[in-house]
mmCIF file of C-alpha atoms in Angstrom:
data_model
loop_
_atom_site.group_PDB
_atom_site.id
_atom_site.type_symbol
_atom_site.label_atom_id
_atom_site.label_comp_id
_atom_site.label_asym_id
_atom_site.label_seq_id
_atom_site.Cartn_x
_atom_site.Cartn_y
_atom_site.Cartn_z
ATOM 1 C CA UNK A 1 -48.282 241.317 161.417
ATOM 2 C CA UNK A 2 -45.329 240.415 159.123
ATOM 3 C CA UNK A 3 -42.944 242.960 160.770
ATOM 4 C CA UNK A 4 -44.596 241.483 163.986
ATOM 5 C CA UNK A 5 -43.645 238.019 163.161
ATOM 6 C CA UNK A 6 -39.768 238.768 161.929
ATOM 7 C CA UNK A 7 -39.083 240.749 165.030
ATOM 8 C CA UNK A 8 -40.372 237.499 167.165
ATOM 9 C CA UNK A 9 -38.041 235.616 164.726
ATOM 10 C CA UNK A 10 -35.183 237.746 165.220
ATOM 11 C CA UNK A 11 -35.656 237.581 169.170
ATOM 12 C CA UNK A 12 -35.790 234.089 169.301
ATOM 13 C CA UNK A 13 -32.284 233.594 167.485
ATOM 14 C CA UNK A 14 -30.279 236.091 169.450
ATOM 15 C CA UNK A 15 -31.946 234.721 173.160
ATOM 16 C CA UNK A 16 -30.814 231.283 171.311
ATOM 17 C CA UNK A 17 -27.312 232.836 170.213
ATOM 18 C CA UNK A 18 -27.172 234.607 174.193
ATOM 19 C CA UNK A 19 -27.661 231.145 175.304
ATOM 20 C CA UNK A 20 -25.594 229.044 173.058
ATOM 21 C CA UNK A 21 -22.535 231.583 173.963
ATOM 22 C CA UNK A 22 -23.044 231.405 177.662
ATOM 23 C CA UNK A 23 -22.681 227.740 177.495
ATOM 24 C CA UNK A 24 -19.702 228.081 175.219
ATOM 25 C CA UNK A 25 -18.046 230.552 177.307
ATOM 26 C CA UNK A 26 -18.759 228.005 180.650
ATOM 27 C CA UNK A 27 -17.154 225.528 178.747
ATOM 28 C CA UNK A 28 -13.871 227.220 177.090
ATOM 29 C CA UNK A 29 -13.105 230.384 180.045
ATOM 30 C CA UNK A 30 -10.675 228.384 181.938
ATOM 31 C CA UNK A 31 -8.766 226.931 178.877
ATOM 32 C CA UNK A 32 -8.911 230.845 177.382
ATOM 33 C CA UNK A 33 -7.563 232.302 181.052
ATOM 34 C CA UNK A 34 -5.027 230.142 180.810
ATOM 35 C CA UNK A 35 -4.029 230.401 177.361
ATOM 36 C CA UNK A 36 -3.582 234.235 178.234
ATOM 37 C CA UNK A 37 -1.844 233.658 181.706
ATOM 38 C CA UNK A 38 0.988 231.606 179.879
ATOM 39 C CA UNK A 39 1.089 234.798 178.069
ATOM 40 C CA UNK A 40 1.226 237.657 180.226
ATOM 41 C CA UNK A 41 2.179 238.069 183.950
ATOM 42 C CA UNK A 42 -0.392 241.300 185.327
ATOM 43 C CA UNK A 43 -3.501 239.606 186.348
ATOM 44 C CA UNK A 44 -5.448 243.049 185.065
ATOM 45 C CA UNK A 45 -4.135 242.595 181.298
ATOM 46 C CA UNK A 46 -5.103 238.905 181.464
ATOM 47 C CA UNK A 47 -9.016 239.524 182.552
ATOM 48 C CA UNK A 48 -9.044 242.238 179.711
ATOM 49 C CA UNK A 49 -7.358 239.921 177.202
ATOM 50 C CA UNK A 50 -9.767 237.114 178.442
ATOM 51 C CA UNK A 51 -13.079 239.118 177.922
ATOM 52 C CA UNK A 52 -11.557 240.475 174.209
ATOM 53 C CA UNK A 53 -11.266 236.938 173.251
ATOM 54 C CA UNK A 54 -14.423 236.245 173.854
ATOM 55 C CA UNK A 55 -16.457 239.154 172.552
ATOM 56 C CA UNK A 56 -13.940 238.472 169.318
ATOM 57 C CA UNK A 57 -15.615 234.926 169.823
ATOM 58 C CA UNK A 58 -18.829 236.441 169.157
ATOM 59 C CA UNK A 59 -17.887 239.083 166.113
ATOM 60 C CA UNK A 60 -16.442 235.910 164.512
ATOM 61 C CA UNK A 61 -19.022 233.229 165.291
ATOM 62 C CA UNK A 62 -20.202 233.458 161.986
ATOM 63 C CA UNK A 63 -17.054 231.966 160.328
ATOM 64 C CA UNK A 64 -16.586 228.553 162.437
ATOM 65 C CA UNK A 65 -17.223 225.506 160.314
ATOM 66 C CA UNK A 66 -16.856 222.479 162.113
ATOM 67 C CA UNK A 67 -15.573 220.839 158.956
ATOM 68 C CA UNK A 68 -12.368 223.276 159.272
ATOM 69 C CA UNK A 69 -11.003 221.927 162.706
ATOM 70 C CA UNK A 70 -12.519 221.496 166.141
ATOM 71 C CA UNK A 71 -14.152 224.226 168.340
ATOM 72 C CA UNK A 72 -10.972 224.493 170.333
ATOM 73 C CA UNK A 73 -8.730 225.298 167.333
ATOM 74 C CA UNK A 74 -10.694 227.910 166.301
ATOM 75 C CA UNK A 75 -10.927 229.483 169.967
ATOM 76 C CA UNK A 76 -7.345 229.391 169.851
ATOM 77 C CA UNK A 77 -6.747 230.939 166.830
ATOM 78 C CA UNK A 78 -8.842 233.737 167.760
ATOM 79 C CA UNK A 79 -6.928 233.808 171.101
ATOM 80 C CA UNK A 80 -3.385 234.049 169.400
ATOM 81 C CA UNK A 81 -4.789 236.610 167.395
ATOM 82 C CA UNK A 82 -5.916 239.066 170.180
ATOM 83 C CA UNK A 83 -3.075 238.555 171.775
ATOM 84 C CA UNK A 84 -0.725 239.209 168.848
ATOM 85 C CA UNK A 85 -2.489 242.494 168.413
ATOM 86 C CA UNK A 86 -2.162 243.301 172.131
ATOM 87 C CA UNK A 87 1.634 242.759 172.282
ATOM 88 C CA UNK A 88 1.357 244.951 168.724
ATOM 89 C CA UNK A 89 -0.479 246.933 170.717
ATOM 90 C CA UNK A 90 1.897 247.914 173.736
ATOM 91 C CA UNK A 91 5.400 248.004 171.431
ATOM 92 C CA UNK A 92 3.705 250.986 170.147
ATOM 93 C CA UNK A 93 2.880 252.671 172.843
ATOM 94 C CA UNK A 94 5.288 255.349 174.524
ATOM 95 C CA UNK A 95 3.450 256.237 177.600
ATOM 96 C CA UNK A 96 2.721 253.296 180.124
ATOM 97 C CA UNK A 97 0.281 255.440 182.366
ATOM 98 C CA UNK A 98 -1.927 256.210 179.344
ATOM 99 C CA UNK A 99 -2.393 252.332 179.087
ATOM 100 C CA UNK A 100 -2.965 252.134 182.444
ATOM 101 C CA UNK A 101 -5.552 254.627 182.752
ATOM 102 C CA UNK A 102 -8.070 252.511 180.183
ATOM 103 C CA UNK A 103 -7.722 249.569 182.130
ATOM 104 C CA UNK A 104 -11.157 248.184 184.360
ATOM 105 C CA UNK A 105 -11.205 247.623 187.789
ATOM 106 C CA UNK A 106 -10.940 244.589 189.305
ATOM 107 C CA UNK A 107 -12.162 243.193 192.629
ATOM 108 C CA UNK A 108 -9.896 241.603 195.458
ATOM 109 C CA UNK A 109 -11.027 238.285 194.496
ATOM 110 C CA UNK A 110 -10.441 238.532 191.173
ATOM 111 C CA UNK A 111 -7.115 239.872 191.331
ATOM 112 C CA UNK A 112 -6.224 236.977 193.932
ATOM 113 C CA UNK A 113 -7.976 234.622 191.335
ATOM 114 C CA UNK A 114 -6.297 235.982 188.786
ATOM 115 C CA UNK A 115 -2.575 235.890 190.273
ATOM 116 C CA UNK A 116 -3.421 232.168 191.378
ATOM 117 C CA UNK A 117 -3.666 231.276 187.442
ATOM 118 C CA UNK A 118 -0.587 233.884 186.812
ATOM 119 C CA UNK A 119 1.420 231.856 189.520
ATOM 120 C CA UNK A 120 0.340 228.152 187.940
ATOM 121 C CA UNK A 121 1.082 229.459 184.522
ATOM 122 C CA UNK A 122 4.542 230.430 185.507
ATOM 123 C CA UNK A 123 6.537 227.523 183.709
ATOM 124 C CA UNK A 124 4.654 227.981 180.567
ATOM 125 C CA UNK A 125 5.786 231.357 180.436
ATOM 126 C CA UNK A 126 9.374 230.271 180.873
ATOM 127 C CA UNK A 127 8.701 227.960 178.379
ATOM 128 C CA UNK A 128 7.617 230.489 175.780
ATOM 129 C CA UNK A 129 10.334 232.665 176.689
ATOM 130 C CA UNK A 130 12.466 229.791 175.718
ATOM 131 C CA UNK A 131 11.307 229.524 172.376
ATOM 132 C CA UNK A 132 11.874 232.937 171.657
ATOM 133 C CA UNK A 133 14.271 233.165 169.532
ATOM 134 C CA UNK A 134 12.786 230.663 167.138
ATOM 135 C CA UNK A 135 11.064 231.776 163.379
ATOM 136 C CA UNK A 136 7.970 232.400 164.212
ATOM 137 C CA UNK A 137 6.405 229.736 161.997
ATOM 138 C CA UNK A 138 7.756 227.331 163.900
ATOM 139 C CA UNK A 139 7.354 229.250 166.970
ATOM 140 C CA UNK A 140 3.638 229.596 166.948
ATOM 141 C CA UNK A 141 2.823 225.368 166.085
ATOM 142 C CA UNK A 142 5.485 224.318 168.899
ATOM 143 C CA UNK A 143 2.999 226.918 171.628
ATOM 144 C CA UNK A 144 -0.037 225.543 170.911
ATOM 145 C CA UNK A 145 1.335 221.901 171.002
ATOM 146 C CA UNK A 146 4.302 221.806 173.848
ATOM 147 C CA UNK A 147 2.760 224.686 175.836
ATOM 148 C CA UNK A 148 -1.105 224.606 174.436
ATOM 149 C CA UNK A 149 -1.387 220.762 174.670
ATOM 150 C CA UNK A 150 -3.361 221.217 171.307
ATOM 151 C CA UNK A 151 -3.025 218.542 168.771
ATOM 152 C CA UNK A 152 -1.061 219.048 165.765
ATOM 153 C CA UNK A 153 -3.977 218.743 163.461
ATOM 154 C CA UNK A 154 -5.833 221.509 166.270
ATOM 155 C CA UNK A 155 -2.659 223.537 166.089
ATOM 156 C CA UNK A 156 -2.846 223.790 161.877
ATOM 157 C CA UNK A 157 -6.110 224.733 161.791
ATOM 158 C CA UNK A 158 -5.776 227.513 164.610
ATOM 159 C CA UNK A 159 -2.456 228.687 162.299
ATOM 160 C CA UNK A 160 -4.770 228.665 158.849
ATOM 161 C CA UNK A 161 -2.268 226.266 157.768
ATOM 162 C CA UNK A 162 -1.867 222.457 156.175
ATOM 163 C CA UNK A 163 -1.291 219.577 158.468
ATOM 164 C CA UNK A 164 1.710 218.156 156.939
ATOM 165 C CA UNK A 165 3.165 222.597 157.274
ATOM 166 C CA UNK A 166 2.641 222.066 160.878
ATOM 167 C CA UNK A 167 4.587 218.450 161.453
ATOM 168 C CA UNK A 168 7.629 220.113 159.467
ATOM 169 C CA UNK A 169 7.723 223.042 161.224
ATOM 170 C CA UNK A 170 7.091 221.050 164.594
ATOM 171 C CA UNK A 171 10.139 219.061 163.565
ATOM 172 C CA UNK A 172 12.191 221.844 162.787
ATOM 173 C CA UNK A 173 11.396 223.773 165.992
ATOM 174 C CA UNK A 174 12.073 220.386 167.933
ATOM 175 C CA UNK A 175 15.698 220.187 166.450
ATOM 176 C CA UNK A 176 16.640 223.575 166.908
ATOM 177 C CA UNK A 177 15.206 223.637 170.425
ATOM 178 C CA UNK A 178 17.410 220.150 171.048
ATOM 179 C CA UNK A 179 20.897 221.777 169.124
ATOM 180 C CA UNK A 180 20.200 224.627 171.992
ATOM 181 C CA UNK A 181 19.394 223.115 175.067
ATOM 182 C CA UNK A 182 22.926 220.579 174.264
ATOM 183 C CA UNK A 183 24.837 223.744 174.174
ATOM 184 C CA UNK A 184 23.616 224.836 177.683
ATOM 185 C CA UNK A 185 22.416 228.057 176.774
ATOM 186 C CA UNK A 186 19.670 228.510 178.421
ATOM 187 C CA UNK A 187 18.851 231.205 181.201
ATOM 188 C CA UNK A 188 17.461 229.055 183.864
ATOM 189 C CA UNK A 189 17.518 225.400 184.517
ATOM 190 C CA UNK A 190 13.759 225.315 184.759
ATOM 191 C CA UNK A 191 13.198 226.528 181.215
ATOM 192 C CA UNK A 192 15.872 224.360 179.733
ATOM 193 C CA UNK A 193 14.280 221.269 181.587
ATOM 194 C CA UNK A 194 11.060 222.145 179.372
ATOM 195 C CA UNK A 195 13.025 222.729 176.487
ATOM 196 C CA UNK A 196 14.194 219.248 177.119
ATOM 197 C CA UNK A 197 10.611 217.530 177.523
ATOM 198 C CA UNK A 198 9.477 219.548 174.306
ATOM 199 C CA UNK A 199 12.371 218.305 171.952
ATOM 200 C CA UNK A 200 11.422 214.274 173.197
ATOM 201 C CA UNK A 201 7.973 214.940 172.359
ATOM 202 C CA UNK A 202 6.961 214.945 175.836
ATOM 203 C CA UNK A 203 4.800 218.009 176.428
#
């Protein structure tokens, strides 16, 4: 009866943990998708990416405390982080159709979906490639506030880092940003027009 009444336990918190997910997922997919599409331009890496995230939202569920930072912070940390080890991933690898081959099929509809988000998320990838050349320090907290619209308190806590860290390196990323887009230096006058609104604090 004991073992009877543990395994009725046990179901009832993973149908609750099912459910609690689905609803998080409902709520966060479309911020994830296009976290990633800013990211990447192949609408097949983006719905892997997207599901990773997620399941990586699951393996880690364990470690959110509210107290730490807002549910969005941590999502996004969790996001940079699978996507840091992707872009690990693919510098290492030599063969392109080998990385191909692993890939899961899409339907039409996604794909079109998919390329939709790709297409809208077009000037946030010129944005990023903008920022480039920056350390990444200051890299990563001017993403997730210019191009992430996170807050810089949401941005430190996705990072693992203090608040004040983040408004220095914020600053620091805005000056250098402003020194280059005065020098004209830019590739494309799209990019350098975000570079612009990201130095004024307007993205």
């Amino acid at each position: 009866m004991a073992e009877e009444r543990e395994a009725s336990v046990e179901g009832g918190e993973r149908t609750g943990l099912l459910a609690g997910f689905e609803e998080f997922y409902r709520r966060h997919v479309d911020a994830v998708m296009r976290f990633v599409a800013r990211r990447v331009d192949d609408p097949h890496t983006a719905a892997d990416l997207t599901a990773e995230i997620f399941l990586a939202v699951l393996d880690s569920a364990h470690t959110y405390r509210p107290g730490l930072g807002s549910e969005t912070a941590w999502l996004y940390g969790i996001a940079r982080n699978v996507v840091s080890s992707e872009r690990r991933r693919v510098a290492r690898e030599a063969e392109r159709d080998r990385r191909f081959s692993g890939r899961r099929l899409l339907e039409a509809d996604d794909i079109v979906r998919l390329e939709d988000k790709l297409d809208a998320e077009s000037p946030g990838r010129r944005l990023l490639a903008a920022l480039a050349r920056l350390p990444e320090g200051e890299r990563a907290v001017i993403e997730l506030v210019a191009v992430d619209q996170l807050t810089v308190t949401e941005a430190a806590a996705a990072l693992g880092i203090r608040q004040v860290t983040a408004r220095v390196r914020l600053h620091r990323a805005r000056k250098a940003l402003r020194a280059e887009a005065e020098t004209g230096t830019e590739a494309s006058v799209g990019a350098e027009m975000s570079v612009l609104h990201v130095v004024r604090g307007e993205a």
